Short mmCIF file of C-alpha atoms and ligand atoms in Angstrom, two decimals:
data_model
loop_
_atom_site.label_atom_id
_atom_site.label_comp_id
_atom_site.label_asym_id
_atom_site.label_seq_id
_atom_site.Cartn_x
_atom_site.Cartn_y
_atom_site.Cartn_z
CA MET B 3 5.30 -1.38 -17.76
CA THR B 4 2.68 -0.54 -14.47
CA ILE B 5 -0.63 -2.02 -15.44
CA CYS B 6 -2.26 -0.56 -12.53
CA ARG B 7 -1.05 0.81 -9.42
CA VAL B 8 -2.96 1.31 -6.40
CA ASP B 9 -1.93 3.71 -4.40
CA SER B 10 -2.66 3.98 -0.60
CA LEU B 11 -6.35 3.87 -1.29
CA SER B 12 -9.54 3.92 1.16
CA LYS B 13 -13.09 3.31 0.44
CA HIS B 14 -15.51 4.55 2.68
CA TYR B 15 -19.75 3.71 2.17
CA THR B 16 -21.46 6.17 4.62
CA MET B 17 -25.44 4.18 5.17
CA GLY B 18 -25.76 5.36 8.89
CA GLU B 19 -23.04 4.07 10.10
CA THR B 20 -19.54 3.95 7.86
CA VAL B 21 -18.14 0.80 6.30
CA LYS B 22 -14.56 1.03 5.53
CA PRO B 23 -13.75 -2.20 3.29
CA LEU B 24 -10.67 -0.44 2.12
CA ASP B 25 -7.95 1.09 4.46
CA ASN B 26 -5.22 2.54 3.04
CA VAL B 27 -4.80 -0.10 0.48
CA SER B 28 -1.38 -0.10 -1.72
CA PHE B 29 -0.19 -3.11 -4.55
CA SER B 30 0.76 -2.92 -8.25
CA LEU B 31 0.59 -5.38 -11.31
CA GLU B 32 3.02 -5.94 -14.06
CA ALA B 33 2.52 -6.97 -17.24
CA GLY B 34 2.33 -10.31 -16.82
CA ASP B 35 1.04 -10.29 -13.62
CA PHE B 36 -1.80 -12.77 -12.58
CA VAL B 37 -2.95 -11.44 -9.12
CA ALA B 38 -5.48 -13.85 -7.22
CA ILE B 39 -7.48 -11.78 -4.37
CA GLU B 40 -9.80 -13.95 -1.55
CA GLY B 41 -11.51 -12.76 1.58
CA PRO B 42 -14.65 -13.29 3.44
CA SER B 43 -18.02 -12.19 2.01
CA GLY B 44 -19.11 -8.94 2.57
CA ILE B 45 -15.10 -7.29 3.52
CA GLY B 46 -14.52 -5.50 0.03
CA LYS B 47 -13.36 -7.38 -2.79
CA SER B 48 -16.07 -6.59 -5.14
CA THR B 49 -15.18 -2.56 -4.27
CA LEU B 50 -11.73 -2.93 -4.71
CA LEU B 51 -12.33 -4.27 -8.28
CA TYR B 52 -15.23 -1.69 -8.78
CA THR B 53 -12.77 0.89 -7.78
CA ILE B 54 -9.79 0.11 -9.96
CA ALA B 55 -11.82 0.18 -12.98
CA GLY B 56 -13.19 3.88 -12.56
CA LEU B 57 -17.05 2.98 -11.68
CA LEU B 58 -16.72 3.56 -7.74
CA GLU B 59 -14.38 6.87 -6.57
CA PRO B 60 -11.94 6.39 -4.32
CA SER B 61 -12.43 8.04 -0.48
CA GLU B 62 -8.86 8.52 -0.07
CA GLY B 63 -5.52 7.30 -2.46
CA ARG B 64 -4.84 7.43 -6.19
CA ILE B 65 -5.14 4.79 -8.87
CA TYR B 66 -2.49 4.48 -11.81
CA LEU B 67 -4.03 2.69 -14.85
CA PHE B 68 -1.20 2.39 -17.65
CA GLU B 69 0.75 4.71 -15.93
CA LYS B 70 -1.78 7.42 -15.94
CA ASP B 71 -3.15 9.03 -12.96
CA THR B 72 -7.14 7.95 -13.45
CA ALA B 73 -7.79 11.21 -11.14
CA ARG B 74 -6.49 13.29 -13.98
CA LEU B 75 -8.92 11.71 -16.55
CA SER B 76 -12.42 12.96 -17.79
CA GLU B 77 -15.38 10.90 -17.14
CA LYS B 78 -15.35 9.96 -21.35
CA GLU B 79 -11.35 9.54 -21.35
CA LYS B 80 -12.04 6.64 -18.78
CA THR B 81 -14.87 5.22 -20.73
CA ARG B 82 -12.79 4.87 -23.50
CA MET B 83 -9.86 3.50 -21.15
CA ARG B 84 -12.53 0.73 -20.21
CA ALA B 85 -13.58 -0.02 -23.70
CA GLU B 86 -10.28 -0.22 -25.29
CA LYS B 87 -8.14 -1.92 -22.24
CA ILE B 88 -10.15 -3.29 -19.87
CA GLY B 89 -12.12 -6.01 -19.57
CA PHE B 90 -14.75 -6.59 -16.68
CA VAL B 91 -16.36 -9.87 -15.16
CA PHE B 92 -18.99 -8.82 -12.98
CA GLN B 93 -20.14 -11.41 -10.14
CA GLU B 94 -23.87 -11.34 -10.98
CA ALA B 95 -22.76 -12.01 -14.61
CA ILE B 96 -24.99 -8.80 -15.75
CA LEU B 97 -26.33 -9.02 -19.14
CA PHE B 98 -29.01 -7.13 -21.17
CA GLN B 99 -32.03 -8.92 -20.54
CA ALA B 100 -33.69 -7.89 -24.25
CA LEU B 101 -30.30 -8.33 -26.22
CA THR B 102 -29.23 -11.88 -27.56
CA VAL B 103 -26.50 -13.50 -26.63
CA LYS B 104 -24.64 -12.09 -29.68
CA GLU B 105 -26.01 -8.76 -29.04
CA ASN B 106 -24.84 -8.73 -25.62
CA LEU B 107 -21.50 -9.67 -26.73
CA PHE B 108 -21.25 -7.12 -29.26
CA PHE B 109 -22.41 -4.48 -26.52
CA PRO B 110 -19.19 -3.25 -25.55
CA GLN B 111 -17.38 -2.75 -29.05
CA LYS B 112 -20.21 0.28 -29.46
CA PHE B 113 -17.31 1.90 -28.01
CA ASN B 114 -14.39 0.61 -29.82
CA LYS B 115 -14.10 0.23 -33.62
CA LYS B 116 -12.26 -2.93 -33.59
CA LYS B 117 -14.48 -5.72 -34.43
CA ASP B 118 -12.50 -8.94 -34.98
CA PRO B 119 -14.85 -11.70 -36.62
CA ALA B 120 -12.51 -14.24 -36.38
CA GLN B 121 -12.02 -13.27 -32.65
CA ILE B 122 -15.76 -13.40 -31.91
CA ALA B 123 -16.47 -16.74 -33.64
CA TYR B 124 -13.06 -18.01 -31.38
CA LEU B 125 -15.03 -17.01 -28.35
CA LEU B 126 -18.17 -18.54 -29.05
CA ASP B 127 -16.64 -21.44 -30.12
CA LYS B 128 -14.30 -21.75 -27.00
CA PHE B 129 -17.37 -20.83 -24.50
CA GLY B 130 -19.56 -22.82 -25.97
CA LEU B 131 -22.22 -20.48 -27.55
CA THR B 132 -21.70 -20.46 -31.36
CA ASP B 133 -25.56 -22.37 -31.48
CA ARG B 134 -26.83 -20.07 -29.13
CA ILE B 135 -26.10 -17.00 -30.51
CA ASN B 136 -29.85 -15.90 -31.15
CA PHE B 137 -30.77 -16.95 -27.54
CA LEU B 138 -31.76 -14.33 -24.87
CA PRO B 139 -29.73 -14.31 -21.62
CA TYR B 140 -33.42 -15.87 -19.86
CA GLN B 141 -32.88 -18.75 -22.11
CA LEU B 142 -29.27 -19.46 -20.90
CA SER B 143 -27.73 -21.96 -18.42
CA VAL B 144 -26.72 -20.21 -15.67
CA GLY B 145 -23.10 -21.54 -16.31
CA GLN B 146 -24.35 -20.37 -20.25
CA ARG B 147 -24.63 -16.51 -19.02
CA ARG B 148 -21.66 -17.11 -16.82
CA ARG B 149 -19.42 -17.94 -20.00
CA LEU B 150 -21.50 -14.92 -22.03
CA VAL B 151 -20.20 -12.35 -19.50
CA ILE B 152 -16.26 -13.88 -19.24
CA ALA B 153 -16.14 -13.99 -23.69
CA ARG B 154 -17.23 -10.63 -23.38
CA ALA B 155 -14.95 -9.77 -21.43
CA LEU B 156 -12.14 -10.87 -23.18
CA LEU B 157 -13.46 -9.88 -27.01
CA ASN B 158 -11.52 -6.34 -26.46
CA GLU B 159 -8.24 -8.68 -25.48
CA PRO B 160 -7.84 -6.39 -22.68
CA MET B 161 -4.50 -5.55 -20.86
CA LEU B 162 -6.45 -5.69 -17.83
CA LEU B 163 -9.20 -8.25 -17.25
CA LEU B 164 -10.95 -7.26 -13.37
CA ALA B 165 -12.62 -11.07 -13.09
CA ASP B 166 -15.27 -10.98 -9.99
CA GLU B 167 -15.75 -14.70 -8.86
CA PRO B 168 -15.37 -15.56 -12.73
CA THR B 169 -15.59 -19.33 -12.10
CA ASN B 170 -19.20 -19.59 -10.47
CA ASP B 171 -21.67 -21.73 -11.92
CA LEU B 172 -19.13 -24.20 -13.56
CA ASN B 173 -18.20 -27.47 -13.61
CA GLU B 174 -14.52 -28.05 -13.36
CA ALA B 175 -13.84 -28.76 -17.66
CA TRP B 176 -15.45 -25.25 -17.62
CA ILE B 177 -13.42 -23.60 -14.55
CA GLU B 178 -10.42 -25.14 -16.41
CA ILE B 179 -10.83 -23.19 -19.85
CA ILE B 180 -11.75 -20.35 -17.87
CA MET B 181 -8.49 -20.29 -16.04
CA GLU B 182 -6.13 -20.54 -19.28
CA SER B 183 -8.25 -17.55 -20.73
CA LEU B 184 -7.51 -15.76 -17.59
CA ALA B 185 -3.75 -16.86 -17.73
CA ASP B 186 -3.58 -16.06 -21.50
CA VAL B 187 -4.27 -12.51 -20.89
CA SER B 188 -1.02 -11.98 -18.69
CA LYS B 189 1.19 -14.57 -20.99
CA LYS B 190 0.29 -12.53 -23.71
CA GLY B 191 1.98 -8.95 -21.35
CA GLY B 192 -1.34 -7.86 -19.90
CA ALA B 193 -2.16 -8.35 -16.40
CA VAL B 194 -5.26 -9.99 -14.78
CA ILE B 195 -6.85 -10.03 -10.49
CA MET B 196 -9.33 -12.69 -9.87
CA VAL B 197 -11.35 -12.37 -7.03
CA THR B 198 -12.41 -15.85 -5.52
CA HIS B 199 -13.55 -18.12 -2.81
CA ASN B 200 -11.42 -20.57 -3.99
CA ALA B 201 -8.20 -21.67 -2.58
CA GLN B 202 -7.37 -23.88 -4.96
CA LEU B 203 -7.81 -21.85 -8.10
CA ALA B 204 -6.05 -18.82 -6.43
CA MET B 205 -2.50 -20.69 -5.99
CA GLN B 206 -2.95 -20.79 -10.01
CA ALA B 207 -2.07 -17.32 -9.91
CA GLY B 208 1.10 -15.97 -9.68
CA LYS B 209 0.46 -14.08 -6.42
CA ARG B 210 -2.05 -14.13 -4.32
CA TYR B 211 -3.51 -11.57 -1.76
CA TYR B 212 -6.21 -11.97 1.09
CA LEU B 213 -8.11 -8.64 1.96
CA GLN B 214 -9.25 -8.15 5.20
CA GLU B 215 -10.52 -5.11 7.99
CA GLY B 216 -9.32 -2.62 4.94
CA LYS B 217 -5.94 -4.00 4.37
CA LEU B 218 -4.55 -6.42 1.94
CA ALA B 219 -1.79 -8.71 2.91
CA ALA B 220 0.68 -11.04 0.79
CA ILE B 221 0.14 -14.53 0.95
CA ASN B 222 3.40 -16.86 0.28
N1 ATP G 6 -23.16 0.91 -2.61
C1 ATP G 6 -23.22 0.53 -1.22
N2 ATP G 6 -23.28 0.97 -0.41
C2 ATP G 6 -23.13 0.67 1.23
N3 ATP G 6 -22.57 0.24 1.32
C3 ATP G 6 -22.23 -0.87 0.11
C4 ATP G 6 -22.33 -0.28 -0.49
N4 ATP G 6 -21.47 -1.54 -1.68
C5 ATP G 6 -21.07 -2.60 -0.82
N5 ATP G 6 -20.87 -1.51 0.82
C6 ATP G 6 -20.93 -2.36 1.76
O1 ATP G 6 -19.33 -2.56 1.66
C7 ATP G 6 -18.81 -3.98 1.54
C8 ATP G 6 -18.12 -4.79 1.02
O2 ATP G 6 -19.13 -5.01 0.09
P1 ATP G 6 -18.25 -6.01 -1.06
O3 ATP G 6 -19.02 -6.22 -2.36
O4 ATP G 6 -17.22 -5.35 -1.56
O5 ATP G 6 -18.00 -7.38 -0.20
P2 ATP G 6 -17.39 -8.85 -1.35
O6 ATP G 6 -15.86 -8.77 -0.71
O7 ATP G 6 -17.48 -8.12 -2.57
O8 ATP G 6 -18.13 -9.42 -1.07
P3 ATP G 6 -19.07 -11.33 -1.78
O9 ATP G 6 -17.35 -12.16 -1.54
O10 ATP G 6 -20.08 -11.69 -0.72
O11 ATP G 6 -18.99 -10.77 -3.13
C9 ATP G 6 -20.06 -4.91 2.41
O12 ATP G 6 -20.20 -5.00 3.37
C10 ATP G 6 -21.06 -4.21 1.71
O13 ATP G 6 -22.47 -4.13 2.61
MG1 MG G 7 -18.01 -9.89 -3.94
#
């Protein structure tokens, strides 16, 4: 199954001058794919992930998720698809500051009936947060916050994981665990897009792309 197909996607921002981070980009991900996207800072990598997730509208082109044209889905259908099938790791580890670790982890579950205590316990343990469940984000280390947003993105067992620099702020031992967790999503028949500045990590993905001047080029 084609999990994500980006067809002739362009995205422009107009803030006085027009910035065109994505210019006629096409690529697709099949079940089992693990893709890495590299590229200079400020080039449009986060923009690409946001647009795929439906958090930004394309300026031109189409995005198909799970073989559905997202332009034909209502906001409600898109929200539901995100909650049930997509995991998003924001580059800036966005958390609700007034909610505890546990509440932050559960937050997306508000939109999803599925709640599996065994999966929750497994993720808390795997990401070293079991003894921090009642802490607020400001009481966590930067790396713990990063691990929490990754655990949250994995909680629903997403079919599509969009991870923006997921290994930031982490040491090697944790990076290995995160990379394994990402690879697991693709091994179970999902697909993963990881944005990274780290070429060593990108090499662990099955396919590598480089984004520059609006164009996405495959790296062999
Ligand atoms: N909401 C916005 N309005 C106007 N311009 C924007 C907006 N968001 C991003 N941009 C511009 O689009 C370009 C791409 O930004 P983006 O965040 O996608 O880059 P990036 O490749 O993820 O960079 P980094 O590696 O630093 O995270 C930047 O030049 C940025 O200024
Ligand atoms: Mg970015």
